[in-house]
Coordinates of C-alpha atoms and ligand atoms in Angstrom, one line a residue:
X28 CA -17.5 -29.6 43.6
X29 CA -19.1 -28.9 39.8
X30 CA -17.5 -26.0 37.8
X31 CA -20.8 -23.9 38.6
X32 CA -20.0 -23.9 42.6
X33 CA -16.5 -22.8 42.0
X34 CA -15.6 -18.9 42.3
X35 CA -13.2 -19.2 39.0
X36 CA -15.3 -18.6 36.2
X37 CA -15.3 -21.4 33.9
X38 CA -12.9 -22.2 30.8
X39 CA -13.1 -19.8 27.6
X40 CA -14.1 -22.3 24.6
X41 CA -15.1 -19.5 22.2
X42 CA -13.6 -16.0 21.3
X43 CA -15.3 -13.5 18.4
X44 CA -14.1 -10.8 17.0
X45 CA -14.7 -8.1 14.1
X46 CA -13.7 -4.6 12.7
X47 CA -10.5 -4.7 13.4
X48 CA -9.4 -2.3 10.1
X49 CA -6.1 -3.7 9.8
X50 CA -3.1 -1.8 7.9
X51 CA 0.0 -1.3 8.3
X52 CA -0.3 2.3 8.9
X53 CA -2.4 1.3 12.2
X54 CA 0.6 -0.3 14.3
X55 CA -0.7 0.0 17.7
X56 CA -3.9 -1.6 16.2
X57 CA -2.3 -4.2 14.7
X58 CA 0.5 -5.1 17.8
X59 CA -3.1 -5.1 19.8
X60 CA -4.6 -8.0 17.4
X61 CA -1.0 -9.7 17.7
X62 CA -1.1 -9.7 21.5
X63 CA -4.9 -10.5 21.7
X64 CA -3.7 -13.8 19.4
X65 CA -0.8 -14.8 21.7
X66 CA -2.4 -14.5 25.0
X67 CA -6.2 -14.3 24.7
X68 CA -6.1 -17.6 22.3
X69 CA -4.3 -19.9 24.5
X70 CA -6.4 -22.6 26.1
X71 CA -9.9 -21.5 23.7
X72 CA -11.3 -23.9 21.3
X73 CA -12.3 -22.1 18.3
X74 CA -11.6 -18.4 17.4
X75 CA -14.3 -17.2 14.8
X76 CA -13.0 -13.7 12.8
X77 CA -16.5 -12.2 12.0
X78 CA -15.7 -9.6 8.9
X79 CA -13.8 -6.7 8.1
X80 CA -10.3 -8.1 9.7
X81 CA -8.8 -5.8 7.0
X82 CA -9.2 -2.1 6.5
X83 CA -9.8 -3.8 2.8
X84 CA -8.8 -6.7 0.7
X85 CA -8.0 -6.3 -2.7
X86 CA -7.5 -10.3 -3.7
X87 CA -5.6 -13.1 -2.7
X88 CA -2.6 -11.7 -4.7
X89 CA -1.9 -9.5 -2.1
X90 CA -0.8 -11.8 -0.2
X91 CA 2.2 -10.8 -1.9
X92 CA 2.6 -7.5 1.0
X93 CA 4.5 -8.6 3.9
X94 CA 2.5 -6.9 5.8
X95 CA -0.9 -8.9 5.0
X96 CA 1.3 -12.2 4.9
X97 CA 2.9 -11.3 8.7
X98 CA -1.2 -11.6 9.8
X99 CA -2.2 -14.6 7.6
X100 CA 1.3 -16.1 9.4
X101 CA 0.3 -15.2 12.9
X102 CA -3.3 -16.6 12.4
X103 CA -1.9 -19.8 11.1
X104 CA 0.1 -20.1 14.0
X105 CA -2.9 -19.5 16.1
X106 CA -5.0 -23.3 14.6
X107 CA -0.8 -24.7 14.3
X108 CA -1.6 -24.6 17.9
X109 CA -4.8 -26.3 18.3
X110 CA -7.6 -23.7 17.8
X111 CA -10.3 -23.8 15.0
X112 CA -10.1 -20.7 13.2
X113 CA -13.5 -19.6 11.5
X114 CA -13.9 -16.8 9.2
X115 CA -17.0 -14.6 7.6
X116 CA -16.5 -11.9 5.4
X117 CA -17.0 -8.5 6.3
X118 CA -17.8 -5.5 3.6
X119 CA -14.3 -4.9 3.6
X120 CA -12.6 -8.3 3.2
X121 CA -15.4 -10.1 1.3
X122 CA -12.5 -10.7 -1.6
X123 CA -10.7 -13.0 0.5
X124 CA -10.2 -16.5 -1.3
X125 CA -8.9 -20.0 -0.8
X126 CA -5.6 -18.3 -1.3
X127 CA -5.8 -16.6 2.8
X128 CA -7.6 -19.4 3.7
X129 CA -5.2 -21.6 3.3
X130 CA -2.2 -18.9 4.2
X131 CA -3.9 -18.3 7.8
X132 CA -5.2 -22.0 8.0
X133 CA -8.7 -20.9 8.5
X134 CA -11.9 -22.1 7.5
X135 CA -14.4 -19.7 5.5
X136 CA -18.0 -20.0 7.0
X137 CA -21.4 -18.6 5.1
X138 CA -23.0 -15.3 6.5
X139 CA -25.1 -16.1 8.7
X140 CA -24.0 -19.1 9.9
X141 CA -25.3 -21.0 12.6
X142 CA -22.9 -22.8 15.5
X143 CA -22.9 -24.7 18.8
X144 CA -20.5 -23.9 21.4
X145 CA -21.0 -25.3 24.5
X146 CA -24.2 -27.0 23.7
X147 CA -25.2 -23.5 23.0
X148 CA -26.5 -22.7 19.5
X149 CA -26.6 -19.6 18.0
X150 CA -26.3 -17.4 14.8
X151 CA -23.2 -15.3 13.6
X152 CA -22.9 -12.2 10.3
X153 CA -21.2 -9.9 10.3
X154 CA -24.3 -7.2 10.1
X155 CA -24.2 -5.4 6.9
X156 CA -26.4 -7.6 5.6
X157 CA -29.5 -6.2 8.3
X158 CA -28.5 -3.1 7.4
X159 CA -31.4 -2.7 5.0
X160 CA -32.5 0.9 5.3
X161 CA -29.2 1.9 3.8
X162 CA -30.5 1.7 0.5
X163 CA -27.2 2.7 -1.4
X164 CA -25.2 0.3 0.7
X165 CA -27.6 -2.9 -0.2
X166 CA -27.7 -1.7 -3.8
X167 CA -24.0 -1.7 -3.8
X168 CA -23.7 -4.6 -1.9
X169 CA -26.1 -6.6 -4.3
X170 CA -23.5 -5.8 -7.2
X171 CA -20.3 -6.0 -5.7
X172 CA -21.0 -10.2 -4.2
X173 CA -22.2 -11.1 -7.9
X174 CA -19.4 -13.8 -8.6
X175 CA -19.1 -13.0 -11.8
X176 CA -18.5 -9.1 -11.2
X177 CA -15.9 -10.3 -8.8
X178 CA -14.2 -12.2 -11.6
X179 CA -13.9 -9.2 -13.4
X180 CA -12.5 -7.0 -10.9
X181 CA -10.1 -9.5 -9.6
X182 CA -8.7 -9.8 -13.2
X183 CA -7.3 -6.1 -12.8
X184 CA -3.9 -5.3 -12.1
X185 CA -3.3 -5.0 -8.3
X186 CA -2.3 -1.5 -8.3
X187 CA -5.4 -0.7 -9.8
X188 CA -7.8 -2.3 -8.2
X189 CA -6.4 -0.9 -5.3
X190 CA -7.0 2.9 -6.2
X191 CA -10.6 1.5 -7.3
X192 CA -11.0 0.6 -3.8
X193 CA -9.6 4.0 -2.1
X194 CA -11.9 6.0 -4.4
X195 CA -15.1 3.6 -3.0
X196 CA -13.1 4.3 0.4
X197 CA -13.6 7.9 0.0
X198 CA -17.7 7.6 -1.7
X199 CA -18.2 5.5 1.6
X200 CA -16.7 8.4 3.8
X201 CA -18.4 11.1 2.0
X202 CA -21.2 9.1 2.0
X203 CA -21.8 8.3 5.9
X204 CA -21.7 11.7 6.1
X205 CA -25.1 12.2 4.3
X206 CA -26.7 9.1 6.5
X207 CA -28.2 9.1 9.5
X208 CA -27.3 6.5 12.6
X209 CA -30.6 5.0 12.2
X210 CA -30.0 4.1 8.9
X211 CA -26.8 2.6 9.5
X212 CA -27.7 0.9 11.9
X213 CA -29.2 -3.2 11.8
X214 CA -33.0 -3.4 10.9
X215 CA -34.9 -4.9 13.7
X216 CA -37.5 -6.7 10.7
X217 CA -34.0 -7.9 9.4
X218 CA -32.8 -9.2 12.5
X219 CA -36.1 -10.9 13.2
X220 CA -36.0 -12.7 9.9
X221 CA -32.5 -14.0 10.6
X222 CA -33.5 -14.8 14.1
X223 CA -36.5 -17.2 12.4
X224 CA -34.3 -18.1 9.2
X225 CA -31.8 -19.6 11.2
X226 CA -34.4 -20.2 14.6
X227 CA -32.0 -19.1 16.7
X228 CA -32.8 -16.5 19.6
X229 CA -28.7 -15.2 19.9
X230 CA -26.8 -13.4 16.9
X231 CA -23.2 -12.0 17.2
X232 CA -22.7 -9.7 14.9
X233 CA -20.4 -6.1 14.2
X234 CA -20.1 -4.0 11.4
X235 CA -22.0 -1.0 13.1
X236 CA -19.4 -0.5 15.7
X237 CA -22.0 -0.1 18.4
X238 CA -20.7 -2.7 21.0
X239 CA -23.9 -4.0 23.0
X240 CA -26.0 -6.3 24.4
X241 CA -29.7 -6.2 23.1
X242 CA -32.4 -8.5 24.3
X243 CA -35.9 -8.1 22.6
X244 CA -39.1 -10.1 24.3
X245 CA -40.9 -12.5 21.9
X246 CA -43.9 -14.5 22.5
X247 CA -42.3 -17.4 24.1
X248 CA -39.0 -16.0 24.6
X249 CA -36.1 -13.5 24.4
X250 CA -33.8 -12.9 21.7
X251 CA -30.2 -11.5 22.1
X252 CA -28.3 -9.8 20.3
X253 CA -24.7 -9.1 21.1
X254 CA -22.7 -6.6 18.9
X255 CA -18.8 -6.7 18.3
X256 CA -16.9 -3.5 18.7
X257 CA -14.5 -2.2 16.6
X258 CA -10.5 -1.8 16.8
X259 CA -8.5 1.7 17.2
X260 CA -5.4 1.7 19.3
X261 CA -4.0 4.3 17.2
X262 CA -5.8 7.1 18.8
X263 CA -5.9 8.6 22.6
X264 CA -9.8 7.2 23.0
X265 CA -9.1 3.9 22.3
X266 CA -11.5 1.3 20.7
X267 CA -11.3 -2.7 20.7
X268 CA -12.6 -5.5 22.8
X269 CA -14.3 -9.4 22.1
X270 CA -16.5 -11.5 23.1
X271 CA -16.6 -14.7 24.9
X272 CA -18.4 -18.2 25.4
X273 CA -17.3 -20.0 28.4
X274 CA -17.9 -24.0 29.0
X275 CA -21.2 -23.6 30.8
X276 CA -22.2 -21.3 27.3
X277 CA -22.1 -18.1 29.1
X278 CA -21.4 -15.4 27.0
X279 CA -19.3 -12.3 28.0
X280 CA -17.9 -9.2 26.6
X281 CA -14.4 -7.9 26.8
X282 CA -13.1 -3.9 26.2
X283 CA -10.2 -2.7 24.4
X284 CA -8.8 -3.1 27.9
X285 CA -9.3 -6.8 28.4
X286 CA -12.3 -6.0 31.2
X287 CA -15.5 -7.5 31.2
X288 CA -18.1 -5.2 30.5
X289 CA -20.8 -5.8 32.5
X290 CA -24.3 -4.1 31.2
Ligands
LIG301 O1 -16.8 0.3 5.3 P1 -17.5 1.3 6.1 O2 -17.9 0.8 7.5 O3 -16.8 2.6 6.2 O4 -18.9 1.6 5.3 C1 -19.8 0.6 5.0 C2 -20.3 0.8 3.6 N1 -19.2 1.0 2.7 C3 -18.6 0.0 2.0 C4 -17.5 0.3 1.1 C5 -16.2 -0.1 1.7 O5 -15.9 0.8 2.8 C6 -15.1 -0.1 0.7 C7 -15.0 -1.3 -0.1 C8 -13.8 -2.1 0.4 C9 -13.2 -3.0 -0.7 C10 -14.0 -4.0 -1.4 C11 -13.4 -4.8 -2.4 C12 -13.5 -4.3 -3.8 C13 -14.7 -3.8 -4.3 C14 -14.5 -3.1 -5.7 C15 -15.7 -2.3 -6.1 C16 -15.4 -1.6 -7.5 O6 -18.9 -1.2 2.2 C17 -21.2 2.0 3.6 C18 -22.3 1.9 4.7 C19 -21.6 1.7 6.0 O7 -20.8 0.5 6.0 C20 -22.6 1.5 7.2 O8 -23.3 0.3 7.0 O9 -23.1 3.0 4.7 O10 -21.9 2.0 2.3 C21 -21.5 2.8 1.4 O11 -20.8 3.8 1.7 C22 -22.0 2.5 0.0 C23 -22.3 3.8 -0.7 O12 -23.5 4.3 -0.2 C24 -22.4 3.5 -2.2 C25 -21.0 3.2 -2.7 C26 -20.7 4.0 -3.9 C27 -19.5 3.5 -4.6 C28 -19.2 4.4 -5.7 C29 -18.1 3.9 -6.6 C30 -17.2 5.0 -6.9 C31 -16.0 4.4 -7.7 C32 -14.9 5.3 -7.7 C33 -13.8 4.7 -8.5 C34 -12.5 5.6 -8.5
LIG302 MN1 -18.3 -3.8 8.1

């Protein structure tokens, strides 16, 4: 009997996830990424964290609050264990350096990026990058990767860079407000030109926190795109969920309650 006649589905190679905020003041969000590790990991291949892990990251240093140091630890342990760990930076966590890397024993991968799981290849961001029509984000995004405006910011005290980064917090808040959905949401001409950048026809992505599966016709073809949702256990409508490659490259989505969503 091959795997395909068998009722059981077939073996989880890949997980993905993104958005999950974490803080310390989120603990039912946090126990939920802890418990996702230690049960939903066992037995997969490669676990790829795509952006915004963190509520925010203020530099390696910080590594220095047990807090941030108790989820590089349980990462680590994740790839101690036998599973590749692959990261890409979110808008939130785009500070992290060699320094978590090497604390959660993961490996940092470019935005996009382009992988093969299960003899399926396909393309992974995190999405704020096809954000385009949020002009004020892409400006701010533009300055805020420049290397050398890192540098400088990363040279500040701690403390302050992190009250730099809960006034942005607050801008970003006030902010959305102003913005429309459609501007925050992905371009579709942006997704196209990753789509034929990376000549791919599937992206997983998040960053919007609009969990979906979209599939556009092209000539020749269908591209898909599958969207991450975002974590919140720490409120009565609860948010969260991942998605899943299996051996025979069959890709699934999961809910904050660990059921597949079918759509
Ligand atoms: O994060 P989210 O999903 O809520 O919103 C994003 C965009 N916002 C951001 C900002 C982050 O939330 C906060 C940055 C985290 C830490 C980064 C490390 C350190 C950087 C140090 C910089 C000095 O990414 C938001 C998008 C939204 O996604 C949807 O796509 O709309 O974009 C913005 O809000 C950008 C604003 O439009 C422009 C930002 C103005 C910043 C003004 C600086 C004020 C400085 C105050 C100092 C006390
Ligand atoms: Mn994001």
């Amino acid at each position: 009997m091959t795997a395909s006649d068998s009722s059981q589905p077939a073996a989880t190679v890949a997980l993905f996830i993104s958005d999950l905020h974490l803080q310390a003041a989120h603990p039912r969000t946090t126990q939920a990424f802890l418990d996702f590790l230690q049960v939903q990991t066992k037995r997969v291949q490669q676990l790829y964290l795509l952006g915004d892990l963190f509520e925010y990251w203020a530099g390696d240093d910080d590594l220095e609050t047990p807090y941030n140091l108790e989820i590089a630890e349980a990462i680590r342990q994740v790839g101690a264990a036998g599973v590749a760990v692959f990261w890409i930076a979110g808008n939130r966590d785009f500070l992290v350096g060699d320094g978590f890397a090497q604390a959660a024993g993961l490996t940092m991968l470019p935005d996009p990026s382009v992988i093969t799981v299960a003899g399926r290849r396909l393309a992974i961001a995190h999405g704020d990058a096809q954000c385009t029509d949020d002009l004020a984000y892409m400006a701010f995004r533009e300055q805020v990767r420049q290397p050398q405006w890192q540098a400088q910011f990363l040279a500040l005290p701690l403390a302050q860079r992190k009250t730099i980064i809960a006034g942005i917090r607050k801008e970003s808040q006030e902010g959305q407000r102003q913005k429309s959905m459609e501007i925050m949401d992905v371009n579709a001409e942006a997704v196209n030109a990753l789509f034929d950048a990376t000549t791919t026809d599937t992206l997983i992505h998040g960053h919007t926190h609009r969990p979906a599966r979209h599939q556009t016709s092209i000539d020749g073809g269908v591209r898909t795109r599958y969207v991450l949702p975002d974590w919140e256990y720490d409120v009565k409508a609860q948010r969260g969920g991942w998605i899943a490659i299996d051996a025979e490259g069959v890709i699934r989505r999961f809910g904050h309650d660990s059921q597949e969503l079918l759509d």
